[in-house]
Structure formats: structure tokens, C-alpha cells
One Martini backbone bead per residue (centre of mass of N, CA, C, O) as a GRO file, in nm:
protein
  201
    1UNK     BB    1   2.102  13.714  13.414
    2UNK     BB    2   2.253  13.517  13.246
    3UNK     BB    3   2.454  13.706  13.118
    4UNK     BB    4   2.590  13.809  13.390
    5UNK     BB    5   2.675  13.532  13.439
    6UNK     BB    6   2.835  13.433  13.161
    7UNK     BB    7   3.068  13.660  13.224
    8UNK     BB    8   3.164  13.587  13.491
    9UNK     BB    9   3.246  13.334  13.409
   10UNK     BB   10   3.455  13.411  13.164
   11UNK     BB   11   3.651  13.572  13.381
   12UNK     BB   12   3.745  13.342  13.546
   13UNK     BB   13   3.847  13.169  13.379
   14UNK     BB   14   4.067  13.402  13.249
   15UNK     BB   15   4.218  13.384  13.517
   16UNK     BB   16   4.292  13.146  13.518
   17UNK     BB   17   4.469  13.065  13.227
   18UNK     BB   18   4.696  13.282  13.270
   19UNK     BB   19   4.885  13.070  13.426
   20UNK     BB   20   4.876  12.808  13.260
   21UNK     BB   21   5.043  12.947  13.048
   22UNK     BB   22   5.299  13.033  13.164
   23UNK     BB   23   5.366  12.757  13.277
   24UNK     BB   24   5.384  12.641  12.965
   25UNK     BB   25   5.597  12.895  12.865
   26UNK     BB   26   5.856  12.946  12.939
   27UNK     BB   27   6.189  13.146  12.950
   28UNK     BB   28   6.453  13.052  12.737
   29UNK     BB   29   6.762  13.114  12.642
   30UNK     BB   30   6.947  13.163  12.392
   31UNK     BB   31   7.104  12.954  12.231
   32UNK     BB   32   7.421  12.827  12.169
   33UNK     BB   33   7.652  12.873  11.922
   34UNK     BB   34   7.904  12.697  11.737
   35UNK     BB   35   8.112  12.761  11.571
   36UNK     BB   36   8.219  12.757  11.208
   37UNK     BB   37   8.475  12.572  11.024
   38UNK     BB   38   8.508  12.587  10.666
   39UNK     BB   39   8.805  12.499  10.646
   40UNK     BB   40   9.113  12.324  10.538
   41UNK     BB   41   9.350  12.123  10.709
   42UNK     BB   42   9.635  12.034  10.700
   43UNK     BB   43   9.882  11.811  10.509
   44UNK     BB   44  10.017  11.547  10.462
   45UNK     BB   45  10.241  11.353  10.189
   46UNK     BB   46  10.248  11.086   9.967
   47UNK     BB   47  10.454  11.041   9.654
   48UNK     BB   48  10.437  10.870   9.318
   49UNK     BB   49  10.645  10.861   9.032
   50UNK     BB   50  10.586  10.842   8.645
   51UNK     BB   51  10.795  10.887   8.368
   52UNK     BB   52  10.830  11.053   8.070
   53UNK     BB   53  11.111  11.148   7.856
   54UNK     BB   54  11.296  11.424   7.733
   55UNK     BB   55  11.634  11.555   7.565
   56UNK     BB   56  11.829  11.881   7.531
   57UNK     BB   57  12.043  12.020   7.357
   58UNK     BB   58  12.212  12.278   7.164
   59UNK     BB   59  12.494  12.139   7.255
   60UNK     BB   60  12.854  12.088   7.237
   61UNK     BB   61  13.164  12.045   7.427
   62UNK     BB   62  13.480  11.957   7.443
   63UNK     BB   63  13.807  11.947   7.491
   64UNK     BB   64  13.939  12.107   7.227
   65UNK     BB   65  13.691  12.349   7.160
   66UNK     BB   66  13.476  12.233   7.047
   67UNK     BB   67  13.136  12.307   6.880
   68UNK     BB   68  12.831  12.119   6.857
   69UNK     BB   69  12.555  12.028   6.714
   70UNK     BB   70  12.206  11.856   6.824
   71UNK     BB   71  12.052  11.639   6.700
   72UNK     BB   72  11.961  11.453   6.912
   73UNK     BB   73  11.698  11.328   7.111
   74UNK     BB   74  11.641  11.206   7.390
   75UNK     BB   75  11.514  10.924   7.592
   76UNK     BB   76  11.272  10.834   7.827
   77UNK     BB   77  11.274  10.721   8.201
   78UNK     BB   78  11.112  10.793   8.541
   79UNK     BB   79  11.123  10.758   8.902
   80UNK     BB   80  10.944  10.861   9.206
   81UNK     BB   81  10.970  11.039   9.511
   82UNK     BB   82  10.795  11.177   9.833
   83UNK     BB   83  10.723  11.491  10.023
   84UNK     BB   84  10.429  11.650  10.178
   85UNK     BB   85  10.250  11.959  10.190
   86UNK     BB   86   9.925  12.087  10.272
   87UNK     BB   87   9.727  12.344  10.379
   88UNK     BB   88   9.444  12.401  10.188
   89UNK     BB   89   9.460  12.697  10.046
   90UNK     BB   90   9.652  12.576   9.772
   91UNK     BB   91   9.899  12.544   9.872
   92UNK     BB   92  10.234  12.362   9.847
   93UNK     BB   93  10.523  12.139   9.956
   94UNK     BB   94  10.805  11.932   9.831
   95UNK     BB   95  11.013  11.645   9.791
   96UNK     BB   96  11.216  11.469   9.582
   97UNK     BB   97  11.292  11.203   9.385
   98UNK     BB   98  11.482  11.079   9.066
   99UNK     BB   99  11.497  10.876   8.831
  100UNK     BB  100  11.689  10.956   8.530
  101UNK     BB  101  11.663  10.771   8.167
  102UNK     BB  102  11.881  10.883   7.886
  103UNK     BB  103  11.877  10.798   7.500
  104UNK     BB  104  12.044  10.948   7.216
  105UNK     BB  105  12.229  11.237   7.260
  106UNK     BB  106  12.326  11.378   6.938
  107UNK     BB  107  12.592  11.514   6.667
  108UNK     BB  108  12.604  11.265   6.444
  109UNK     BB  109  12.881  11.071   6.625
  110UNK     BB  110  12.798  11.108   6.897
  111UNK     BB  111  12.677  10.930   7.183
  112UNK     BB  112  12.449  11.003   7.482
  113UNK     BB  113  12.438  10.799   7.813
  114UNK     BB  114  12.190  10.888   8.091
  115UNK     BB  115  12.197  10.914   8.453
  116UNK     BB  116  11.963  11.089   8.677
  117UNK     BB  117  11.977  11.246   9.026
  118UNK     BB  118  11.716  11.390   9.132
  119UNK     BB  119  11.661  11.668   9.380
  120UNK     BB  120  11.380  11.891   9.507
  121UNK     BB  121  11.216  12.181   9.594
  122UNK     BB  122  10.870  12.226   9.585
  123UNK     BB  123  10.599  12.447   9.460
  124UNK     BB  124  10.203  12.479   9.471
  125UNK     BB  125   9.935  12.545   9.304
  126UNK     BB  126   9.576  12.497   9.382
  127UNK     BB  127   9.298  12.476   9.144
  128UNK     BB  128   8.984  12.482   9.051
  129UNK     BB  129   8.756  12.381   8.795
  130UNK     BB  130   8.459  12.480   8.733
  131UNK     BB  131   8.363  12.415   9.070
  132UNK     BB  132   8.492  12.091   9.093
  133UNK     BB  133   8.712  12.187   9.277
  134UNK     BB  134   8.989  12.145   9.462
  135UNK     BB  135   9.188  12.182   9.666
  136UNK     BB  136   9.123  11.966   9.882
  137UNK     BB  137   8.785  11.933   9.768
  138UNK     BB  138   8.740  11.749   9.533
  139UNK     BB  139   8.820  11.695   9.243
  140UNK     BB  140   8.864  11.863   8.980
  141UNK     BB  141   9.197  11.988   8.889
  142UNK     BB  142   9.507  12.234   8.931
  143UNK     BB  143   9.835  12.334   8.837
  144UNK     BB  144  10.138  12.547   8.979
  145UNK     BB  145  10.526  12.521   8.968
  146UNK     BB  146  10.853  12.517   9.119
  147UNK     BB  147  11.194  12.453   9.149
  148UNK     BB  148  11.503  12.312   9.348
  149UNK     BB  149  11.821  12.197   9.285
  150UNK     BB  150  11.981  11.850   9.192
  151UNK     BB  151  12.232  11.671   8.997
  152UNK     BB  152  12.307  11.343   8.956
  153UNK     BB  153  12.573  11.277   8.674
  154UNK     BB  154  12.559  10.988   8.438
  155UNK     BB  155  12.779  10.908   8.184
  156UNK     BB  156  12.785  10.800   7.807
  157UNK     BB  157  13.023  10.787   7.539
  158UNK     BB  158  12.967  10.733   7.176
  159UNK     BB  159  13.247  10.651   6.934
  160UNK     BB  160  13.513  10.667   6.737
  161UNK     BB  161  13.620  10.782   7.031
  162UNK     BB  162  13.709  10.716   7.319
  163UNK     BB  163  13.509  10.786   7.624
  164UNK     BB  164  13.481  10.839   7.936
  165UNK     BB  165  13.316  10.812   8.202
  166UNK     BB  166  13.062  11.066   8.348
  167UNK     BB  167  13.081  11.232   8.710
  168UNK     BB  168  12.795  11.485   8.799
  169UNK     BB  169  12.735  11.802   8.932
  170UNK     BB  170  12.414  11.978   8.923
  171UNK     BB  171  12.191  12.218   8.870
  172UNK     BB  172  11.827  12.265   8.937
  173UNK     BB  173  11.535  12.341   8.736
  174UNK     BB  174  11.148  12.344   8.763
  175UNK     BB  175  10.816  12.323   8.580
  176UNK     BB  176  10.494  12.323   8.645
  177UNK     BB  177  10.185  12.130   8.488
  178UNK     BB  178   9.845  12.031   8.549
  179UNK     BB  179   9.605  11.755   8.605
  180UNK     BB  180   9.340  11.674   8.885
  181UNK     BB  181   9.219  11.418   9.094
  182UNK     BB  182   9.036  11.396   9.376
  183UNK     BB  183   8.947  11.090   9.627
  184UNK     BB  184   9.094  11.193   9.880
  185UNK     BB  185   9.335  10.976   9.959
  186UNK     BB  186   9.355  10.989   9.619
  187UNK     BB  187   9.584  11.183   9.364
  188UNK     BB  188   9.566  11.244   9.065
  189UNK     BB  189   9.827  11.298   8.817
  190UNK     BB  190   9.851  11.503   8.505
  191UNK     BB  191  10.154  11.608   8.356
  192UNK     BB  192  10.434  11.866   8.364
  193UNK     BB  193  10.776  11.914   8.309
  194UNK     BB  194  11.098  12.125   8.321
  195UNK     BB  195  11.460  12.059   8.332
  196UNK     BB  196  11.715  12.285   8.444
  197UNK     BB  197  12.057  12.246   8.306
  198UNK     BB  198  12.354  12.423   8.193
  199UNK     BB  199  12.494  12.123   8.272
  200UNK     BB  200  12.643  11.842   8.246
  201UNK     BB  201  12.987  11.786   8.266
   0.00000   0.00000   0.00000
């Protein structure tokens, strides 16, 4: 008799129980998940730029009709600023204008010291040294570029006979290679460039 009621009593608990839990765990849509965009998206930039350089030519003409070749390569010094774009995806693309002066040009009788105002729209691919970052992602990258514009070159030549300066305009084209830091806001750049013009004056 007492089995007979410990049953009873327990199938009873057991229907009460039943709702209790229903009503303790609704049963709720599962929730909505917004899209994730890990892309890195573009921006503009502002770039001023210090730089060492040399120039070379392989020869000089003169107005004679005489070609003699080029003994001493010229140094100097220029700087120069930007506006670029970055995409965010590695490529980028700026506008420079850059004032460079080289002095010391020669064909061991006459010396030639160049000012010229290089003007370029280039183009630059960055990646990432070994996961390091790079790419506007942070971190040590490099970068492969190529530019194309104009030069205005102003020149003077001494030598044993008097010749006037001269003003010229000139076609330019540059070759970049470099390596950058990114710290976020601010990215150091050393690099190479390489400024090709078929002729000064």
C-alpha cells in the first residue's frame, strides 16, 4: 500500500513539473548576426619627403656639334611634398612635386649645376615583409612604384668660355623601391627613386 501511494505521489509531481519547465525555457528565434567586414578601407594622405641624390649623364652636346663624355657625377639635395590615396588593398597613387639641386657635372672642363622642379603622378603597390604587416595594416612592409610627369630645369655651366643659363622644360619618368613602417598615423618611408630624362637642356 505505501508503494502503491509513493507512485501515485511521484506520477503527480511529474505532471506538475511538466509546465514548470515549459514555462521556465521559452523557445526564442535564433538571433541575428551582422556581417563582418574585416576589409581595410581607403584614405586619403598627405607625404613630405627629404632626400640625398645623385645624377648622372652619359654624355654632353654642345651647340658646336661636339659630344664629349660626362667625368664627374653631380650631388645635391632635395625635398618635396604630396597628396595621395591608399585603397586599403595595396595599391596607392599621389601627385609629388619635389625641388632638386645637383652640383658638380662634368666633362673635366666644363661643370654644370642643375635646380629643377620635378613634378610626377605615381603609383605604388604595398605588401607585408614575412606577416609583419604593411598595407596600411600596420607594421614593417615595402612597397614597387613608378611615376610619370615633367621637369623645369634651370642650369649653369662654367668653364673656360662664358655660357648663359639655361631654362628647360623636360619629360620625367621614376622607378620606386623602398621600405616603410607603419605607426598608424604616421609612416616612415626609406626608400630608392630613380628619375629618368632624355635630356637637360
Amino acid at each position: 500500500m505505501r508503494k502503491l501511494f509513493a507512485m501515485v505521489v511521484m506520477g503527480l509531481l511529474a505532471l506538475t513539473a511538466v509546465p514548470a519547465i515549459s514555462a521556465d525555457l521559452p523557445q526564442y528565434p535564433p538571433p541575428e548576426v551582422p556581417p563582418v567586414d574585416y576589409g581595410l578601407g581607403g584614405s586619403f594622405y598627405l607625404r613630405g619627403t627629404v632626400d640625398l641624390n645623385m645624377m648622372w649623364s652619359k654624355n654632353a652636346d654642345y651647340n658646336c656639334g661636339c659630344t664629349v663624355d660626362i667625368t664627374d657625377m653631380a650631388h645635391g639635395y632635395s625635398f618635396g611634398a604630396g597628396i595621395g590615396y591608399e585603397t586599403g588593398g595595396g595599391f596607392r597613387t599621389d601627385a609629388t612635386l619635389d625641388v632638386i639641386t645637383n652640383n658638380g657635372l662634368s666633362d673635366g672642363t666644363y661643370t654644370m649645376d642643375m635646380r629643377t622642379t620635378l613634378g610626377l603622378l605615381n603609383v605604388y603597390y604595398d605588401f607585408g615583409l614575412d606577416g609583419m604587416g604593411g598595407s596600411a595594416a600596420g607594421g614593417w612592409g615595402a612597397y614597387v612604384g613608378a611615376g610619370l610627369g615633367g621637369a623645369y630645369n634651370q642650369t649653369s655651366v662654367s668653364g673656360p668660355v662664358a655660357t648663359p643659363d639655361g631654362n628647360t622644360f623636360a619629360p620625367a619618368g621614376a622607378l620606386m623601391a623602398g621600405v616603410t613602417y607603419d605607426m598608424g598615423n604616421v609612416v616612415t618611408d626609406i626608400g630608392y627613386r630613380m628619375v629618368y630624362m632624355p635630356q637637360i637642356t
